[in-house]
mmCIF file with all atom_site columns, C-alpha atoms and ligand atoms in Angstrom:
data_model
loop_
_atom_site.group_PDB
_atom_site.id
_atom_site.type_symbol
_atom_site.label_atom_id
_atom_site.label_alt_id
_atom_site.label_comp_id
_atom_site.label_asym_id
_atom_site.label_entity_id
_atom_site.label_seq_id
_atom_site.pdbx_PDB_ins_code
_atom_site.Cartn_x
_atom_site.Cartn_y
_atom_site.Cartn_z
_atom_site.occupancy
_atom_site.B_iso_or_equiv
_atom_site.pdbx_formal_charge
_atom_site.auth_seq_id
_atom_site.auth_comp_id
_atom_site.auth_asym_id
_atom_site.auth_atom_id
_atom_site.pdbx_PDB_model_num
ATOM   1   C CA . ILE M 1 1   ? -11.669 11.780  -4.700  1.00 94.00 ? 25  ILE M CA 1
ATOM   2   C CA . ARG M 1 2   ? -8.650  11.315  -6.941  1.00 97.00 ? 26  ARG M CA 1
ATOM   3   C CA . VAL M 1 3   ? -5.791  9.459   -5.208  1.00 98.00 ? 27  VAL M CA 1
ATOM   4   C CA . GLY M 1 4   ? -1.897  8.132   -5.497  1.00 98.00 ? 28  GLY M CA 1
ATOM   5   C CA . VAL M 1 5   ? -0.574  4.862   -5.292  1.00 98.00 ? 29  VAL M CA 1
ATOM   6   C CA . MET M 1 6   ? 2.473   3.689   -4.312  1.00 98.00 ? 30  MET M CA 1
ATOM   7   C CA . ALA M 1 7   ? 4.356   -0.215  -5.366  1.00 98.00 ? 31  ALA M CA 1
ATOM   8   C CA . SER M 1 8   ? 7.586   -1.566  -5.174  1.00 98.00 ? 32  SER M CA 1
ATOM   9   C CA . GLY M 1 9   ? 6.452   -5.276  -6.583  1.00 98.00 ? 33  GLY M CA 1
ATOM   10  C CA . ASN M 1 10  ? 4.079   -7.535  -7.925  1.00 98.00 ? 34  ASN M CA 1
ATOM   11  C CA . GLY M 1 11  ? 1.247   -4.947  -7.878  1.00 98.00 ? 35  GLY M CA 1
ATOM   12  C CA . SER M 1 12  ? -1.455  -7.439  -7.249  1.00 98.00 ? 36  SER M CA 1
ATOM   13  C CA . ASN M 1 13  ? -2.786  -5.137  -4.410  1.00 98.00 ? 37  ASN M CA 1
ATOM   14  C CA . PHE M 1 14  ? -2.462  -2.282  -7.241  1.00 98.00 ? 38  PHE M CA 1
ATOM   15  C CA . GLU M 1 15  ? -4.603  -3.845  -9.552  1.00 98.00 ? 39  GLU M CA 1
ATOM   16  C CA . ALA M 1 16  ? -7.446  -5.147  -6.672  1.00 98.00 ? 40  ALA M CA 1
ATOM   17  C CA . LEU M 1 17  ? -8.033  -1.749  -6.142  1.00 98.00 ? 41  LEU M CA 1
ATOM   18  C CA . ALA M 1 18  ? -7.772  -0.558  -9.654  1.00 98.00 ? 42  ALA M CA 1
ATOM   19  C CA . THR M 1 19  ? -10.443 -3.085  -10.643 1.00 98.00 ? 43  THR M CA 1
ATOM   20  C CA . ALA M 1 20  ? -12.938 -2.268  -7.607  1.00 98.00 ? 44  ALA M CA 1
ATOM   21  C CA . ILE M 1 21  ? -12.704 1.600   -8.733  1.00 97.00 ? 45  ILE M CA 1
ATOM   22  C CA . ARG M 1 22  ? -13.724 0.557   -12.489 1.00 97.00 ? 46  ARG M CA 1
ATOM   23  C CA . ASP M 1 23  ? -16.187 -2.077  -11.003 1.00 97.00 ? 47  ASP M CA 1
ATOM   24  C CA . GLY M 1 24  ? -17.894 1.577   -9.166  1.00 96.00 ? 48  GLY M CA 1
ATOM   25  C CA . HIS M 1 25  ? -17.313 0.011   -5.641  1.00 95.00 ? 49  HIS M CA 1
ATOM   26  C CA . ILE M 1 26  ? -15.743 2.947   -4.444  1.00 95.00 ? 50  ILE M CA 1
ATOM   27  C CA . ASN M 1 27  ? -15.952 6.551   -6.053  1.00 94.00 ? 51  ASN M CA 1
ATOM   28  C CA . ALA M 1 28  ? -12.197 7.634   -6.853  1.00 96.00 ? 52  ALA M CA 1
ATOM   29  C CA . GLU M 1 29  ? -10.008 7.532   -9.303  1.00 97.00 ? 53  GLU M CA 1
ATOM   30  C CA . ILE M 1 30  ? -6.516  6.694   -9.740  1.00 98.00 ? 54  ILE M CA 1
ATOM   31  C CA . ALA M 1 31  ? -4.463  9.518   -10.713 1.00 98.00 ? 55  ALA M CA 1
ATOM   32  C CA . LEU M 1 32  ? -1.352  7.924   -10.563 1.00 98.00 ? 56  LEU M CA 1
ATOM   33  C CA . LEU M 1 33  ? 0.659   4.931   -9.763  1.00 98.00 ? 57  LEU M CA 1
ATOM   34  C CA . VAL M 1 34  ? 3.960   5.571   -8.626  1.00 98.00 ? 58  VAL M CA 1
ATOM   35  C CA . VAL M 1 35  ? 6.717   2.836   -8.691  1.00 98.00 ? 59  VAL M CA 1
ATOM   36  C CA . ASN M 1 36  ? 10.331  2.750   -7.536  1.00 98.00 ? 60  ASN M CA 1
ATOM   37  C CA . ASN M 1 37  ? 11.514  -0.478  -9.326  1.00 98.00 ? 61  ASN M CA 1
ATOM   38  C CA . PRO M 1 38  ? 12.064  -0.128  -12.673 1.00 98.00 ? 62  PRO M CA 1
ATOM   39  C CA . GLY M 1 39  ? 9.777   -2.480  -15.019 1.00 97.00 ? 63  GLY M CA 1
ATOM   40  C CA . CYS M 1 40  ? 8.262   -4.177  -11.688 1.00 98.00 ? 64  CYS M CA 1
ATOM   41  C CA . GLY M 1 41  ? 4.713   -5.930  -11.884 1.00 98.00 ? 65  GLY M CA 1
ATOM   42  C CA . ALA M 1 42  ? 2.969   -3.363  -10.768 1.00 98.00 ? 66  ALA M CA 1
ATOM   43  C CA . GLN M 1 43  ? 4.333   -0.676  -13.670 1.00 98.00 ? 67  GLN M CA 1
ATOM   44  C CA . GLN M 1 44  ? 3.821   -3.500  -16.333 1.00 98.00 ? 68  GLN M CA 1
ATOM   45  C CA . ARG M 1 45  ? -0.225  -3.472  -14.849 1.00 98.00 ? 69  ARG M CA 1
ATOM   46  C CA . ALA M 1 46  ? -0.243  -0.066  -14.912 1.00 98.00 ? 70  ALA M CA 1
ATOM   47  C CA . LYS M 1 47  ? 0.388   -0.350  -18.866 1.00 98.00 ? 71  LYS M CA 1
ATOM   48  C CA . ARG M 1 48  ? -2.287  -3.178  -18.959 1.00 98.00 ? 72  ARG M CA 1
ATOM   49  C CA . LEU M 1 49  ? -4.822  -1.090  -17.341 1.00 98.00 ? 73  LEU M CA 1
ATOM   50  C CA . GLY M 1 50  ? -4.193  2.383   -19.096 1.00 98.00 ? 74  GLY M CA 1
ATOM   51  C CA . ILE M 1 51  ? -3.632  3.995   -15.883 1.00 98.00 ? 75  ILE M CA 1
ATOM   52  C CA . PRO M 1 52  ? -0.636  6.649   -15.395 1.00 98.00 ? 76  PRO M CA 1
ATOM   53  C CA . TRP M 1 53  ? 2.381   5.840   -13.798 1.00 98.00 ? 77  TRP M CA 1
ATOM   54  C CA . GLN M 1 54  ? 5.704   7.083   -13.295 1.00 98.00 ? 78  GLN M CA 1
ATOM   55  C CA . LEU M 1 55  ? 8.862   5.731   -11.799 1.00 98.00 ? 79  LEU M CA 1
ATOM   56  C CA . PHE M 1 56  ? 10.572  7.669   -8.768  1.00 98.00 ? 80  PHE M CA 1
ATOM   57  C CA . ASN M 1 57  ? 13.651  5.311   -8.784  1.00 98.00 ? 81  ASN M CA 1
ATOM   58  C CA . HIS M 1 58  ? 15.263  5.695   -5.298  1.00 98.00 ? 82  HIS M CA 1
ATOM   59  C CA . ARG M 1 59  ? 18.571  4.556   -6.449  1.00 98.00 ? 83  ARG M CA 1
ATOM   60  C CA . ASN M 1 60  ? 18.784  8.129   -8.024  1.00 98.00 ? 84  ASN M CA 1
ATOM   61  C CA . TYR M 1 61  ? 18.068  10.170  -4.744  1.00 98.00 ? 85  TYR M CA 1
ATOM   62  C CA . ASP M 1 62  ? 20.311  10.942  -1.573  1.00 97.00 ? 86  ASP M CA 1
ATOM   63  C CA . SER M 1 63  ? 17.998  10.304  0.627   1.00 97.00 ? 87  SER M CA 1
ATOM   64  C CA . ARG M 1 64  ? 14.660  8.686   1.628   1.00 97.00 ? 88  ARG M CA 1
ATOM   65  C CA . SER M 1 65  ? 13.798  12.828  2.134   1.00 98.00 ? 89  SER M CA 1
ATOM   66  C CA . ALA M 1 66  ? 14.536  13.788  -1.138  1.00 98.00 ? 90  ALA M CA 1
ATOM   67  C CA . LEU M 1 67  ? 12.880  11.063  -2.614  1.00 98.00 ? 91  LEU M CA 1
ATOM   68  C CA . ASP M 1 68  ? 9.407   12.045  -0.759  1.00 98.00 ? 92  ASP M CA 1
ATOM   69  C CA . ARG M 1 69  ? 9.840   15.511  -1.288  1.00 98.00 ? 93  ARG M CA 1
ATOM   70  C CA . ASP M 1 70  ? 9.676   14.863  -5.257  1.00 98.00 ? 94  ASP M CA 1
ATOM   71  C CA . LEU M 1 71  ? 6.658   12.536  -4.533  1.00 98.00 ? 95  LEU M CA 1
ATOM   72  C CA . VAL M 1 72  ? 4.404   15.293  -2.707  1.00 98.00 ? 96  VAL M CA 1
ATOM   73  C CA . GLN M 1 73  ? 5.201   17.894  -5.568  1.00 98.00 ? 97  GLN M CA 1
ATOM   74  C CA . ARG M 1 74  ? 3.773   15.193  -7.960  1.00 98.00 ? 98  ARG M CA 1
ATOM   75  C CA . PHE M 1 75  ? 0.765   14.138  -5.796  1.00 98.00 ? 99  PHE M CA 1
ATOM   76  C CA . GLN M 1 76  ? -0.081  17.851  -5.021  1.00 98.00 ? 100 GLN M CA 1
ATOM   77  C CA . SER M 1 77  ? 0.110   19.053  -8.802  1.00 98.00 ? 101 SER M CA 1
ATOM   78  C CA . LEU M 1 78  ? -1.743  16.259  -9.692  1.00 98.00 ? 102 LEU M CA 1
ATOM   79  C CA . GLY M 1 79  ? -4.245  17.255  -6.965  1.00 98.00 ? 103 GLY M CA 1
ATOM   80  C CA . VAL M 1 80  ? -4.439  14.198  -5.354  1.00 98.00 ? 104 VAL M CA 1
ATOM   81  C CA . GLU M 1 81  ? -6.134  14.156  -2.030  1.00 97.00 ? 105 GLU M CA 1
ATOM   82  C CA . GLY M 1 82  ? -5.428  10.613  -0.679  1.00 98.00 ? 106 GLY M CA 1
ATOM   83  C CA . ILE M 1 83  ? -2.274  7.995   -1.160  1.00 98.00 ? 107 ILE M CA 1
ATOM   84  C CA . VAL M 1 84  ? -2.464  4.245   -1.117  1.00 98.00 ? 108 VAL M CA 1
ATOM   85  C CA . MET M 1 85  ? 1.376   2.450   0.015   1.00 98.00 ? 109 MET M CA 1
ATOM   86  C CA . ALA M 1 86  ? 0.163   -0.844  -2.236  1.00 98.00 ? 110 ALA M CA 1
ATOM   87  C CA . GLY M 1 87  ? 3.516   -3.104  -1.096  1.00 97.00 ? 111 GLY M CA 1
ATOM   88  C CA . TRP M 1 88  ? 5.514   0.042   -1.269  1.00 97.00 ? 112 TRP M CA 1
ATOM   89  C CA . MET M 1 89  ? 9.177   -0.955  0.291   1.00 95.00 ? 113 MET M CA 1
ATOM   90  C CA . ARG M 1 90  ? 10.740  1.610   1.125   1.00 95.00 ? 114 ARG M CA 1
ATOM   91  C CA . ILE M 1 91  ? 10.102  3.596   4.949   1.00 93.00 ? 115 ILE M CA 1
ATOM   92  C CA . VAL M 1 92  ? 8.669   6.783   3.949   1.00 96.00 ? 116 VAL M CA 1
ATOM   93  C CA . THR M 1 93  ? 9.755   10.096  6.060   1.00 97.00 ? 117 THR M CA 1
ATOM   94  C CA . ASN M 1 94  ? 7.638   12.659  7.862   1.00 97.00 ? 118 ASN M CA 1
ATOM   95  C CA . GLU M 1 95  ? 8.124   14.729  4.195   1.00 97.00 ? 119 GLU M CA 1
ATOM   96  C CA . LEU M 1 96  ? 5.520   13.013  3.015   1.00 98.00 ? 120 LEU M CA 1
ATOM   97  C CA . ILE M 1 97  ? 3.734   12.056  6.409   1.00 98.00 ? 121 ILE M CA 1
ATOM   98  C CA . GLN M 1 98  ? 3.607   16.158  6.926   1.00 97.00 ? 122 GLN M CA 1
ATOM   99  C CA . ALA M 1 99  ? 1.641   16.622  3.186   1.00 98.00 ? 123 ALA M CA 1
ATOM   100 C CA . PHE M 1 100 ? -0.928  13.873  3.670   1.00 98.00 ? 124 PHE M CA 1
ATOM   101 C CA . PRO M 1 101 ? -1.989  13.624  7.438   1.00 96.00 ? 125 PRO M CA 1
ATOM   102 C CA . ASP M 1 102 ? -4.423  10.902  8.085   1.00 96.00 ? 126 ASP M CA 1
ATOM   103 C CA . ARG M 1 103 ? -4.786  10.657  3.898   1.00 98.00 ? 127 ARG M CA 1
ATOM   104 C CA . LEU M 1 104 ? -2.001  7.654   3.707   1.00 98.00 ? 128 LEU M CA 1
ATOM   105 C CA . ILE M 1 105 ? -3.129  4.424   3.410   1.00 98.00 ? 129 ILE M CA 1
ATOM   106 C CA . ASN M 1 106 ? -0.548  0.826   3.956   1.00 98.00 ? 130 ASN M CA 1
ATOM   107 C CA . ILE M 1 107 ? -1.515  -2.707  3.533   1.00 98.00 ? 131 ILE M CA 1
ATOM   108 C CA . HIS M 1 108 ? 0.857   -4.797  5.846   1.00 98.00 ? 132 HIS M CA 1
ATOM   109 C CA . PRO M 1 109 ? 0.339   -8.846  6.046   1.00 98.00 ? 133 PRO M CA 1
ATOM   110 C CA . SER M 1 110 ? -0.289  -8.929  9.597   1.00 98.00 ? 134 SER M CA 1
ATOM   111 C CA . LEU M 1 111 ? -2.406  -8.461  11.943  1.00 98.00 ? 135 LEU M CA 1
ATOM   112 C CA . LEU M 1 112 ? -1.076  -5.544  13.370  1.00 98.00 ? 136 LEU M CA 1
ATOM   113 C CA . PRO M 1 113 ? 0.335   -4.544  16.388  1.00 98.00 ? 137 PRO M CA 1
ATOM   114 C CA . SER M 1 114 ? 1.678   -7.932  15.818  1.00 98.00 ? 138 SER M CA 1
ATOM   115 C CA . PHE M 1 115 ? 4.286   -8.471  13.550  1.00 98.00 ? 139 PHE M CA 1
ATOM   116 C CA . ARG M 1 116 ? 5.784   -4.992  12.599  1.00 97.00 ? 140 ARG M CA 1
ATOM   117 C CA . GLY M 1 117 ? 8.100   -4.300  10.380  1.00 95.00 ? 141 GLY M CA 1
ATOM   118 C CA . LEU M 1 118 ? 9.726   -6.672  7.490   1.00 94.00 ? 142 LEU M CA 1
ATOM   119 C CA . ASP M 1 119 ? 8.368   -9.880  6.908   1.00 97.00 ? 143 ASP M CA 1
ATOM   120 C CA . GLY M 1 120 ? 5.040   -10.153 8.632   1.00 98.00 ? 144 GLY M CA 1
ATOM   121 C CA . VAL M 1 121 ? 4.093   -13.629 7.064   1.00 98.00 ? 145 VAL M CA 1
ATOM   122 C CA . GLY M 1 122 ? 7.863   -15.184 7.970   1.00 98.00 ? 146 GLY M CA 1
ATOM   123 C CA . GLN M 1 123 ? 7.255   -13.523 11.294  1.00 98.00 ? 147 GLN M CA 1
ATOM   124 C CA . ALA M 1 124 ? 3.835   -15.466 11.886  1.00 98.00 ? 148 ALA M CA 1
ATOM   125 C CA . LEU M 1 125 ? 5.441   -18.379 10.699  1.00 98.00 ? 149 LEU M CA 1
ATOM   126 C CA . LYS M 1 126 ? 7.818   -18.564 13.227  1.00 98.00 ? 150 LYS M CA 1
ATOM   127 C CA . ALA M 1 127 ? 5.724   -17.368 16.251  1.00 98.00 ? 151 ALA M CA 1
ATOM   128 C CA . GLY M 1 128 ? 3.445   -20.627 15.816  1.00 98.00 ? 152 GLY M CA 1
ATOM   129 C CA . VAL M 1 129 ? 0.828   -18.836 15.797  1.00 98.00 ? 153 VAL M CA 1
ATOM   130 C CA . ARG M 1 130 ? -2.515  -20.013 14.652  1.00 98.00 ? 154 ARG M CA 1
ATOM   131 C CA . LEU M 1 131 ? -4.274  -16.948 13.126  1.00 98.00 ? 155 LEU M CA 1
ATOM   132 C CA . ALA M 1 132 ? -2.414  -14.946 10.872  1.00 98.00 ? 156 ALA M CA 1
ATOM   133 C CA . GLY M 1 133 ? -3.619  -12.048 9.067   1.00 98.00 ? 157 GLY M CA 1
ATOM   134 C CA . CYS M 1 134 ? -3.412  -8.521  7.218   1.00 98.00 ? 158 CYS M CA 1
ATOM   135 C CA . THR M 1 135 ? -4.186  -5.100  8.117   1.00 98.00 ? 159 THR M CA 1
ATOM   136 C CA . VAL M 1 136 ? -5.023  -1.568  6.501   1.00 98.00 ? 160 VAL M CA 1
ATOM   137 C CA . HIS M 1 137 ? -4.308  1.576   8.550   1.00 98.00 ? 161 HIS M CA 1
ATOM   138 C CA . LEU M 1 138 ? -3.321  4.990   8.371   1.00 97.00 ? 162 LEU M CA 1
ATOM   139 C CA . VAL M 1 139 ? 0.065   5.699   8.399   1.00 97.00 ? 163 VAL M CA 1
ATOM   140 C CA . THR M 1 140 ? 2.328   7.895   10.982  1.00 96.00 ? 164 THR M CA 1
ATOM   141 C CA . GLU M 1 141 ? 5.075   8.670   11.832  1.00 94.00 ? 165 GLU M CA 1
ATOM   142 C CA . ASP M 1 142 ? 5.916   5.093   13.610  1.00 92.00 ? 166 ASP M CA 1
ATOM   143 C CA . LEU M 1 143 ? 6.440   2.029   11.575  1.00 91.00 ? 167 LEU M CA 1
ATOM   144 C CA . ASP M 1 144 ? 3.295   -0.146  11.320  1.00 93.00 ? 168 ASP M CA 1
ATOM   145 C CA . ALA M 1 145 ? 1.547   1.599   13.810  1.00 94.00 ? 169 ALA M CA 1
ATOM   146 C CA . GLY M 1 146 ? -1.295  3.835   13.045  1.00 95.00 ? 170 GLY M CA 1
ATOM   147 C CA . PRO M 1 147 ? -5.046  3.691   13.526  1.00 97.00 ? 171 PRO M CA 1
ATOM   148 C CA . ILE M 1 148 ? -6.214  0.597   11.748  1.00 98.00 ? 172 ILE M CA 1
ATOM   149 C CA . LEU M 1 149 ? -9.266  0.556   9.467   1.00 98.00 ? 173 LEU M CA 1
ATOM   150 C CA . VAL M 1 150 ? -9.619  -3.040  8.076   1.00 98.00 ? 174 VAL M CA 1
ATOM   151 C CA . GLN M 1 151 ? -8.219  -6.172  9.549   1.00 98.00 ? 175 GLN M CA 1
ATOM   152 C CA . ALA M 1 152 ? -8.898  -9.732  7.591   1.00 98.00 ? 176 ALA M CA 1
ATOM   153 C CA . ALA M 1 153 ? -7.515  -13.018 9.975   1.00 98.00 ? 177 ALA M CA 1
ATOM   154 C CA . VAL M 1 154 ? -6.554  -16.383 8.174   1.00 98.00 ? 178 VAL M CA 1
ATOM   155 C CA . PRO M 1 155 ? -5.796  -19.459 9.582   1.00 98.00 ? 179 PRO M CA 1
ATOM   156 C CA . VAL M 1 156 ? -2.580  -20.883 9.729   1.00 98.00 ? 180 VAL M CA 1
ATOM   157 C CA . LEU M 1 157 ? -2.156  -24.923 8.486   1.00 98.00 ? 181 LEU M CA 1
ATOM   158 C CA . ASP M 1 158 ? 0.433   -27.710 10.085  1.00 96.00 ? 182 ASP M CA 1
ATOM   159 C CA . THR M 1 159 ? 1.291   -27.843 6.636   1.00 97.00 ? 183 THR M CA 1
ATOM   160 C CA . ASP M 1 160 ? 1.713   -24.231 6.027   1.00 98.00 ? 184 ASP M CA 1
ATOM   161 C CA . ASN M 1 161 ? 5.284   -22.596 4.552   1.00 98.00 ? 185 ASN M CA 1
ATOM   162 C CA . HIS M 1 162 ? 5.892   -18.875 3.616   1.00 98.00 ? 186 HIS M CA 1
ATOM   163 C CA . ASP M 1 163 ? 4.198   -19.392 0.228   1.00 98.00 ? 187 ASP M CA 1
ATOM   164 C CA . SER M 1 164 ? 1.240   -20.795 0.906   1.00 98.00 ? 188 SER M CA 1
ATOM   165 C CA . LEU M 1 165 ? 0.519   -18.159 4.477   1.00 98.00 ? 189 LEU M CA 1
ATOM   166 C CA . SER M 1 166 ? 1.289   -15.509 1.649   1.00 98.00 ? 190 SER M CA 1
ATOM   167 C CA . ARG M 1 167 ? -0.883  -16.617 -0.692  1.00 98.00 ? 191 ARG M CA 1
ATOM   168 C CA . ARG M 1 168 ? -3.906  -16.879 1.660   1.00 98.00 ? 192 ARG M CA 1
ATOM   169 C CA . ILE M 1 169 ? -2.867  -13.681 3.319   1.00 98.00 ? 193 ILE M CA 1
ATOM   170 C CA . GLN M 1 170 ? -2.983  -12.121 -0.232  1.00 98.00 ? 194 GLN M CA 1
ATOM   171 C CA . GLN M 1 171 ? -6.167  -13.294 -1.095  1.00 98.00 ? 195 GLN M CA 1
ATOM   172 C CA . GLN M 1 172 ? -7.987  -11.149 2.004   1.00 98.00 ? 196 GLN M CA 1
ATOM   173 C CA . GLU M 1 173 ? -5.441  -8.475  1.467   1.00 98.00 ? 197 GLU M CA 1
ATOM   174 C CA . HIS M 1 174 ? -7.474  -7.698  -2.618  1.00 98.00 ? 198 HIS M CA 1
ATOM   175 C CA . ARG M 1 175 ? -10.347 -7.481  -0.321  1.00 98.00 ? 199 ARG M CA 1
ATOM   176 C CA . ILE M 1 176 ? -9.819  -5.362  2.499   1.00 98.00 ? 200 ILE M CA 1
ATOM   177 C CA . LEU M 1 177 ? -7.491  -2.602  1.091   1.00 98.00 ? 201 LEU M CA 1
ATOM   178 C CA . PRO M 1 178 ? -10.198 -1.601  -1.635  1.00 98.00 ? 202 PRO M CA 1
ATOM   179 C CA . ALA M 1 179 ? -12.450 -1.690  1.832   1.00 98.00 ? 203 ALA M CA 1
ATOM   180 C CA . GLY M 1 180 ? -9.926  0.801   3.994   1.00 98.00 ? 204 GLY M CA 1
ATOM   181 C CA . LEU M 1 181 ? -9.751  3.109   1.079   1.00 98.00 ? 205 LEU M CA 1
ATOM   182 C CA . MET M 1 182 ? -13.516 2.862   1.013   1.00 97.00 ? 206 MET M CA 1
ATOM   183 C CA . LEU M 1 183 ? -13.652 3.744   4.436   1.00 96.00 ? 207 LEU M CA 1
ATOM   184 C CA . ALA M 1 184 ? -11.167 6.324   4.258   1.00 96.00 ? 208 ALA M CA 1
ATOM   185 C CA . ALA M 1 185 ? -12.399 8.062   1.217   1.00 94.00 ? 209 ALA M CA 1
ATOM   186 C CA . ASP M 1 186 ? -15.504 9.013   2.919   1.00 92.00 ? 210 ASP M CA 1
ATOM   187 C CA . ARG M 1 187 ? -13.407 10.543  5.889   1.00 91.00 ? 211 ARG M CA 1
ATOM   188 C CA . TRP M 1 188 ? -11.229 12.614  3.441   1.00 92.00 ? 212 TRP M CA 1
ATOM   189 C CA . ARG M 1 189 ? -14.631 13.402  1.562   1.00 87.00 ? 213 ARG M CA 1
ATOM   190 C CA . GLN M 1 190 ? -15.597 15.023  4.743   1.00 86.00 ? 214 GLN M CA 1
ATOM   191 C CA . GLY M 1 191 ? -12.300 17.011  4.677   1.00 73.00 ? 215 GLY M CA 1
HETATM 192 C C1 . GRF V 2 .   ? 1.516   -7.514  -0.037  1.00 83.48 ? 22  GRF V C1 1
HETATM 193 O O1 . GRF V 2 .   ? 1.722   -8.693  0.527   1.00 83.48 ? 22  GRF V O1 1
HETATM 194 C C2 . GRF V 2 .   ? 1.534   -5.961  1.224   1.00 83.48 ? 22  GRF V C2 1
HETATM 195 O O2 . GRF V 2 .   ? 0.882   -6.764  2.546   1.00 83.48 ? 22  GRF V O2 1
HETATM 196 C C3 . GRF V 2 .   ? 3.026   -6.222  1.998   1.00 83.48 ? 22  GRF V C3 1
HETATM 197 O O3 . GRF V 2 .   ? 3.994   -6.319  -0.200  1.00 83.48 ? 22  GRF V O3 1
HETATM 198 C C4 . GRF V 2 .   ? 2.807   -7.203  -0.650  1.00 83.48 ? 22  GRF V C4 1
HETATM 199 C C5 . GRF V 2 .   ? 2.757   -6.515  -2.105  1.00 83.48 ? 22  GRF V C5 1
HETATM 200 O O4 . GRF V 2 .   ? 2.029   -7.327  -3.133  1.00 83.48 ? 22  GRF V O4 1
HETATM 201 N N1 . GRF V 2 .   ? 3.480   -4.727  1.844   1.00 83.48 ? 22  GRF V N1 1
HETATM 202 P P1 . GRF V 2 .   ? 1.690   -6.637  -4.305  1.00 83.48 ? 22  GRF V P1 1
HETATM 203 O O5 . GRF V 2 .   ? 2.442   -5.692  -4.818  1.00 83.48 ? 22  GRF V O5 1
HETATM 204 O O6 . GRF V 2 .   ? 0.530   -5.647  -4.188  1.00 83.48 ? 22  GRF V O6 1
HETATM 205 O O7 . GRF V 2 .   ? 1.268   -8.187  -4.879  1.00 83.48 ? 22  GRF V O7 1
#
């Protein structure tokens, strides 16, 4: 199955996906990586991995919808059947969601439905929870609220700060995002 990936930052989740696919764990291929920040880590990783990438700089668009319309056009032209948002730090609009219903998955660094929105890690630290984690879910119109595919929990240690907890969560993200794509891709193949 042909998938598109969208990333805004470091791209460690994107690379975890690419590695799982290359190692034959997921029967899929990445048709295109889309980035919105010129020169970001995800772009550099795609270059190194030899995966097609394209910059859609949100700063060049008048609206979120206009950007999403271009993304839909590009992904559809490539025959993309599902999309993974691997650290996409822009709110997506119905343009994208309705063009790929139940075919968009996202990774969020909290145990949803707790701590939706920005900085799930910081929210967990502030709330003093003893368990934090991450969630792979289908994207719907409601932010960080679609059907959950996979979750992983990690302990929060007394000595934790934002960096140490983020690192522990990211280790799990790199495991559950490929697992989430595996699950979703099976459903997508059934059409
Ligand atoms: C991940 O922690 C993800 O939960 C959040 O953005 C981060 C992306 O990290 N949405 P990376 O760019 O995949 O390293």
